[in-house]
Amino acid sequence: MTQPILETRKLGMVYRGHRDVAALTDVSFTLHRGRALALVGESGSGKSTCAKILTRMVTATGGQILFDGKDVTRPGNRREVLAYRSQVQMVFQDPFAALNPAHDVRHHLSRPLALHKPELGRGEREDRAVELSMMVGLDPVETLGKYPHELSGGQRQRVNLARAMAVDPSVLIADEPTSMLDVSIRLTILDMFKPLKRDRGIAMLYITHDIATARYVAEETAVIYGGRIVEIGPTSAIIDAPRHPYTRLLLAAVPEIGRPFGATDASLVREADRVREISREPGRLSEVAPGHLVRECSASHI
Ligand SMILES: Nc1ncnc2c1ncn2[C@@H]1O[C@H](COP(=O)(O)OP(=O)(O)OP(=O)(O)O)[C@@H](O)[C@H]1O
Ligand SMILES: [Mg+2]
């Protein structure tokens, strides 16, 4: 495979406090142009911490980040940080909180251009705002002059996506982009990621607690628990032939994925606490099939 655009090597994060929290331990994965990796796990597993490190909102306490083969682990000077940020953009979970109620859509789409592409004139910024709104399925004539409160949740998330795309990033990180939206429109939002990957070669990290949507968005999936990746590989293998008990537990909780509750799954759900306990073990990641890695744990019989 080609060189990854973004790579983490044994990324670690310990939040220091009166009680230290090891939010991430030895997290390694790669993001490739035109492809998506789903990072799946329940609340508190470390998903947002990972997003925050990759977007430079916090600095990792261990490990390395490579962007296009270059070590970018330590934040550089202001110019370097700005350049990196324009390449790695983020879409947040809460579409309303991410937008400033005092500004219209035009402002939200033009502002990143003013910051990252100061060479563009006012007319060019307007053209780009029109193009961006059309890219996310919003009518520019109707939408550019509107304020966040005049938009539906789905429309707001489209504006957030357009804003993230404004500076032509190569990596998009979406942290639970649909979990606050009405169920009926979630797929239409997820659908917008496909052309970004296909036509613009965007590499994507899709963060979700809903393993069923991984298949819809991502070629690869990493399952994370307690800050450690317990299983990573092609999404089809993870969903159709899961190996780690924790992955199977997540899947057992999703009836609509088309996997009938088998005897194994029922006992898994009964033993959920035990599954979580063994999933915290720092076992070795071993390759069970090409590109499919599973963390060894003490209860392969579950
Ligand atoms: N700023 C912080 N200071 C201290 N601990 C933190 C901080 N941010 C997160 N944590 C802790 O780190 C762990 C991972 O949190 P994180 O927000 O990354 O999880 P998450 O997988 O995104 O969860 P959710 O699905 O609820 O968004 C949790 O135990 C959390 O309490
Ligand atoms: Mg989170």
CSV table of C-alpha atoms in Angstrom, one decimal, residues 27-249:
chain,number,residue,atom,x,y,z
A,27,VAL,CA,-2.5,3.4,19.7
A,28,SER,CA,-1.1,2.8,16.3
A,29,PHE,CA,-3.0,3.1,13.0
A,30,THR,CA,-2.6,4.6,9.5
A,31,LEU,CA,-4.9,6.8,7.4
A,32,HIS,CA,-4.7,6.6,3.6
A,33,ARG,CA,-5.8,8.9,0.9
A,34,GLY,CA,-9.3,8.1,-0.4
A,35,ARG,CA,-10.0,5.8,2.5
A,36,ALA,CA,-11.6,5.9,5.9
A,37,LEU,CA,-10.8,4.3,9.2
A,38,ALA,CA,-13.6,3.9,11.7
A,39,LEU,CA,-12.5,4.2,15.4
A,40,VAL,CA,-15.2,2.5,17.3
A,41,GLY,CA,-15.7,2.2,21.1
A,42,GLU,CA,-18.0,3.0,23.9
A,43,SER,CA,-18.1,6.2,26.0
A,44,GLY,CA,-14.7,6.9,27.7
A,45,SER,CA,-12.7,4.6,25.5
A,46,GLY,CA,-10.4,7.4,24.3
A,47,LYS,CA,-11.9,8.3,20.9
A,48,SER,CA,-12.1,12.0,21.3
A,49,THR,CA,-8.7,12.1,23.0
A,50,CYS,CA,-7.3,10.6,19.8
A,51,ALA,CA,-9.1,13.2,17.7
A,52,LYS,CA,-7.9,16.0,19.9
A,53,ILE,CA,-4.3,14.9,19.6
A,54,LEU,CA,-4.5,14.5,15.8
A,55,THR,CA,-6.0,18.0,15.5
A,56,ARG,CA,-3.4,19.5,17.9
A,57,MET,CA,-5.9,20.6,20.5
A,58,VAL,CA,-3.8,18.6,23.0
A,59,THR,CA,-0.3,17.1,22.9
A,60,ALA,CA,0.2,13.4,23.3
A,61,THR,CA,2.3,12.2,26.3
A,62,GLY,CA,3.8,9.4,24.3
A,63,GLY,CA,4.3,8.0,20.9
A,64,GLN,CA,4.6,9.6,17.5
A,65,ILE,CA,2.5,11.2,14.7
A,66,LEU,CA,3.7,11.2,11.2
A,67,PHE,CA,2.1,13.4,8.5
A,68,ASP,CA,3.0,12.5,5.0
A,69,GLY,CA,6.0,10.7,6.4
A,70,LYS,CA,7.2,13.7,8.5
A,71,ASP,CA,7.3,13.6,12.3
A,72,VAL,CA,4.9,16.2,13.6
A,73,THR,CA,4.6,14.9,17.1
A,74,ARG,CA,5.8,18.1,18.8
A,75,PRO,CA,4.0,21.2,17.9
A,76,GLY,CA,6.3,23.5,15.8
A,77,ASN,CA,6.1,27.2,15.4
A,78,ARG,CA,2.9,29.0,14.7
A,79,ARG,CA,3.3,28.8,10.9
A,80,GLU,CA,3.8,25.0,11.1
A,81,VAL,CA,0.8,24.5,13.4
A,82,LEU,CA,-1.3,26.6,11.0
A,83,ALA,CA,-0.1,24.6,8.0
A,84,TYR,CA,-0.8,21.3,9.8
A,85,ARG,CA,-4.3,22.5,10.9
A,86,SER,CA,-5.3,23.4,7.4
A,87,GLN,CA,-4.4,19.9,6.3
A,88,VAL,CA,-6.1,18.0,9.2
A,89,GLN,CA,-9.6,19.3,9.7
A,90,MET,CA,-12.3,18.3,12.2
A,91,VAL,CA,-16.1,17.9,12.2
A,92,PHE,CA,-17.5,17.9,15.7
A,93,GLN,CA,-20.3,16.0,17.3
A,94,ASP,CA,-22.5,19.0,18.2
A,95,PRO,CA,-23.4,20.9,15.1
A,96,PHE,CA,-24.9,23.8,16.9
A,97,ALA,CA,-22.1,24.4,19.4
A,98,ALA,CA,-19.6,24.4,16.6
A,99,LEU,CA,-21.2,27.4,14.9
A,100,ASN,CA,-21.2,31.0,16.1
A,101,PRO,CA,-24.8,32.2,16.5
A,102,ALA,CA,-23.8,35.8,15.7
A,103,HIS,CA,-22.5,35.0,12.2
A,104,ASP,CA,-24.2,33.8,9.1
A,105,VAL,CA,-23.2,30.8,6.9
A,106,ARG,CA,-21.2,33.0,4.5
A,107,HIS,CA,-19.0,34.1,7.4
A,108,HIS,CA,-18.5,30.5,8.6
A,109,LEU,CA,-17.3,29.4,5.2
A,110,SER,CA,-15.2,32.5,4.4
A,111,ARG,CA,-13.4,32.8,7.7
A,112,PRO,CA,-11.2,29.7,7.3
A,113,LEU,CA,-10.2,31.0,3.9
A,114,ALA,CA,-9.3,34.4,5.3
A,115,LEU,CA,-7.1,32.6,7.9
A,116,HIS,CA,-5.5,29.9,5.8
A,117,LYS,CA,-5.6,31.5,2.3
A,118,PRO,CA,-5.1,35.2,2.8
A,119,GLU,CA,-4.1,35.6,-0.8
A,120,LEU,CA,-7.7,35.2,-1.9
A,121,GLY,CA,-9.7,38.3,-2.6
A,122,ARG,CA,-13.3,38.9,-1.4
A,123,GLY,CA,-14.8,37.8,-4.7
A,124,GLU,CA,-12.8,34.5,-4.7
A,125,ARG,CA,-13.9,33.8,-1.2
A,126,GLU,CA,-17.5,34.3,-2.2
A,127,ASP,CA,-17.1,32.0,-5.2
A,128,ARG,CA,-15.6,29.4,-2.9
A,129,ALA,CA,-18.4,29.8,-0.3
A,130,VAL,CA,-20.9,29.1,-3.1
A,131,GLU,CA,-19.0,26.1,-4.3
A,132,LEU,CA,-18.6,24.7,-0.8
A,133,SER,CA,-22.3,25.0,0.0
A,134,MET,CA,-23.2,23.2,-3.2
A,135,MET,CA,-20.7,20.5,-2.4
A,136,VAL,CA,-22.7,19.7,0.8
A,137,GLY,CA,-26.1,19.9,-0.8
A,138,LEU,CA,-27.1,23.3,0.4
A,139,ASP,CA,-28.6,26.0,-1.9
A,140,PRO,CA,-26.1,28.9,-1.7
A,141,VAL,CA,-28.8,31.6,-2.5
A,142,GLU,CA,-31.0,30.3,0.2
A,143,THR,CA,-28.4,29.4,2.8
A,144,LEU,CA,-25.3,31.7,2.7
A,145,GLY,CA,-27.2,34.6,4.4
A,146,LYS,CA,-28.8,32.4,7.1
A,147,TYR,CA,-27.8,32.2,10.8
A,148,PRO,CA,-27.3,28.9,12.7
A,149,HIS,CA,-30.6,29.1,14.5
A,150,GLU,CA,-32.4,29.3,11.1
A,151,LEU,CA,-31.0,25.9,10.1
A,152,SER,CA,-32.0,22.4,10.9
A,153,GLY,CA,-29.5,20.1,12.7
A,154,GLY,CA,-28.7,18.3,9.5
A,155,GLN,CA,-28.1,21.6,7.6
A,156,ARG,CA,-25.9,22.8,10.4
A,157,GLN,CA,-23.8,19.7,10.2
A,158,ARG,CA,-23.5,20.3,6.4
A,159,VAL,CA,-22.2,23.8,7.1
A,160,ASN,CA,-19.7,22.3,9.5
A,161,LEU,CA,-18.5,19.9,6.9
A,162,ALA,CA,-18.3,22.6,4.2
A,163,ARG,CA,-16.3,24.7,6.6
A,164,ALA,CA,-13.9,21.8,7.3
A,165,MET,CA,-13.5,21.4,3.6
A,166,ALA,CA,-13.0,25.1,2.9
A,167,VAL,CA,-9.2,25.0,3.1
A,168,ASP,CA,-8.9,21.8,1.0
A,169,PRO,CA,-7.6,19.5,3.8
A,170,SER,CA,-6.1,16.1,3.1
A,171,VAL,CA,-7.5,14.5,6.3
A,172,LEU,CA,-10.9,14.9,7.8
A,173,ILE,CA,-11.6,13.8,11.4
A,174,ALA,CA,-15.3,13.4,12.2
A,175,ASP,CA,-16.0,12.8,15.9
A,176,GLU,CA,-19.5,11.3,16.2
A,177,PRO,CA,-20.8,13.5,13.4
A,178,THR,CA,-24.3,12.2,13.4
A,179,SER,CA,-25.0,11.1,17.0
A,180,MET,CA,-26.8,14.3,17.8
A,181,LEU,CA,-28.9,14.3,14.7
A,182,ASP,CA,-32.3,12.7,14.1
A,183,VAL,CA,-31.9,9.0,13.1
A,184,SER,CA,-33.8,9.6,9.8
A,185,ILE,CA,-31.1,12.0,8.5
A,186,ARG,CA,-28.0,10.3,9.8
A,187,LEU,CA,-27.3,8.3,6.6
A,188,THR,CA,-27.7,11.3,4.4
A,189,ILE,CA,-24.9,13.0,6.4
A,190,LEU,CA,-22.7,9.9,6.3
A,191,ASP,CA,-23.4,9.7,2.5
A,192,MET,CA,-21.6,13.0,2.0
A,193,PHE,CA,-18.3,11.5,3.1
A,194,LYS,CA,-18.2,9.0,0.2
A,195,PRO,CA,-17.6,11.6,-2.7
A,196,LEU,CA,-15.1,13.4,-0.5
A,197,LYS,CA,-13.0,10.2,-0.3
A,198,ARG,CA,-13.6,9.2,-3.9
A,199,ASP,CA,-13.4,12.5,-5.7
A,200,ARG,CA,-11.1,14.5,-3.5
A,201,GLY,CA,-8.9,11.7,-2.1
A,202,ILE,CA,-9.8,12.7,1.5
A,203,ALA,CA,-8.4,10.4,4.2
A,204,MET,CA,-10.9,10.1,7.0
A,205,LEU,CA,-11.0,9.1,10.6
A,206,TYR,CA,-14.6,8.4,11.4
A,207,ILE,CA,-15.2,8.2,15.2
A,208,THR,CA,-18.4,6.4,16.4
A,209,HIS,CA,-19.8,4.3,19.2
A,210,ASP,CA,-22.0,2.7,16.6
A,211,ILE,CA,-20.1,-0.2,15.0
A,212,ALA,CA,-23.0,-0.8,12.5
A,213,THR,CA,-22.3,2.5,10.7
A,214,ALA,CA,-18.6,1.6,10.3
A,215,ARG,CA,-19.5,-0.6,7.3
A,216,TYR,CA,-21.2,2.3,5.7
A,217,VAL,CA,-18.3,4.7,5.9
A,218,ALA,CA,-15.0,3.0,6.4
A,219,GLU,CA,-12.8,0.5,4.7
A,220,GLU,CA,-10.9,-0.2,7.9
A,221,THR,CA,-12.1,-0.4,11.5
A,222,ALA,CA,-10.3,-0.1,14.8
A,223,VAL,CA,-12.1,-1.1,18.0
A,224,ILE,CA,-10.9,0.6,21.0
A,225,TYR,CA,-11.5,-0.1,24.7
A,226,GLY,CA,-9.9,1.5,27.8
A,227,GLY,CA,-7.6,3.5,25.5
A,228,ARG,CA,-6.2,0.4,23.7
A,229,ILE,CA,-7.0,-0.9,20.3
A,230,VAL,CA,-8.3,-4.4,20.8
A,231,GLU,CA,-8.9,-5.3,17.2
A,232,ILE,CA,-8.1,-3.6,13.9
A,233,GLY,CA,-8.5,-4.6,10.3
A,234,PRO,CA,-10.7,-4.5,7.2
A,235,THR,CA,-14.2,-3.5,8.2
A,236,SER,CA,-15.7,-6.5,6.6
A,237,ALA,CA,-13.5,-8.9,8.6
A,238,ILE,CA,-14.2,-7.0,11.9
A,239,ILE,CA,-17.9,-7.1,11.4
A,240,ASP,CA,-18.3,-10.5,9.7
A,241,ALA,CA,-15.5,-12.4,11.5
A,242,PRO,CA,-14.8,-10.6,14.7
A,243,ARG,CA,-12.1,-12.2,16.8
A,244,HIS,CA,-11.9,-10.2,20.0
A,245,PRO,CA,-14.6,-10.8,22.6
A,246,TYR,CA,-15.1,-7.0,23.0
A,247,THR,CA,-15.7,-6.6,19.3
A,248,ARG,CA,-18.2,-9.4,19.5
A,249,LEU,CA,-19.9,-7.8,22.4
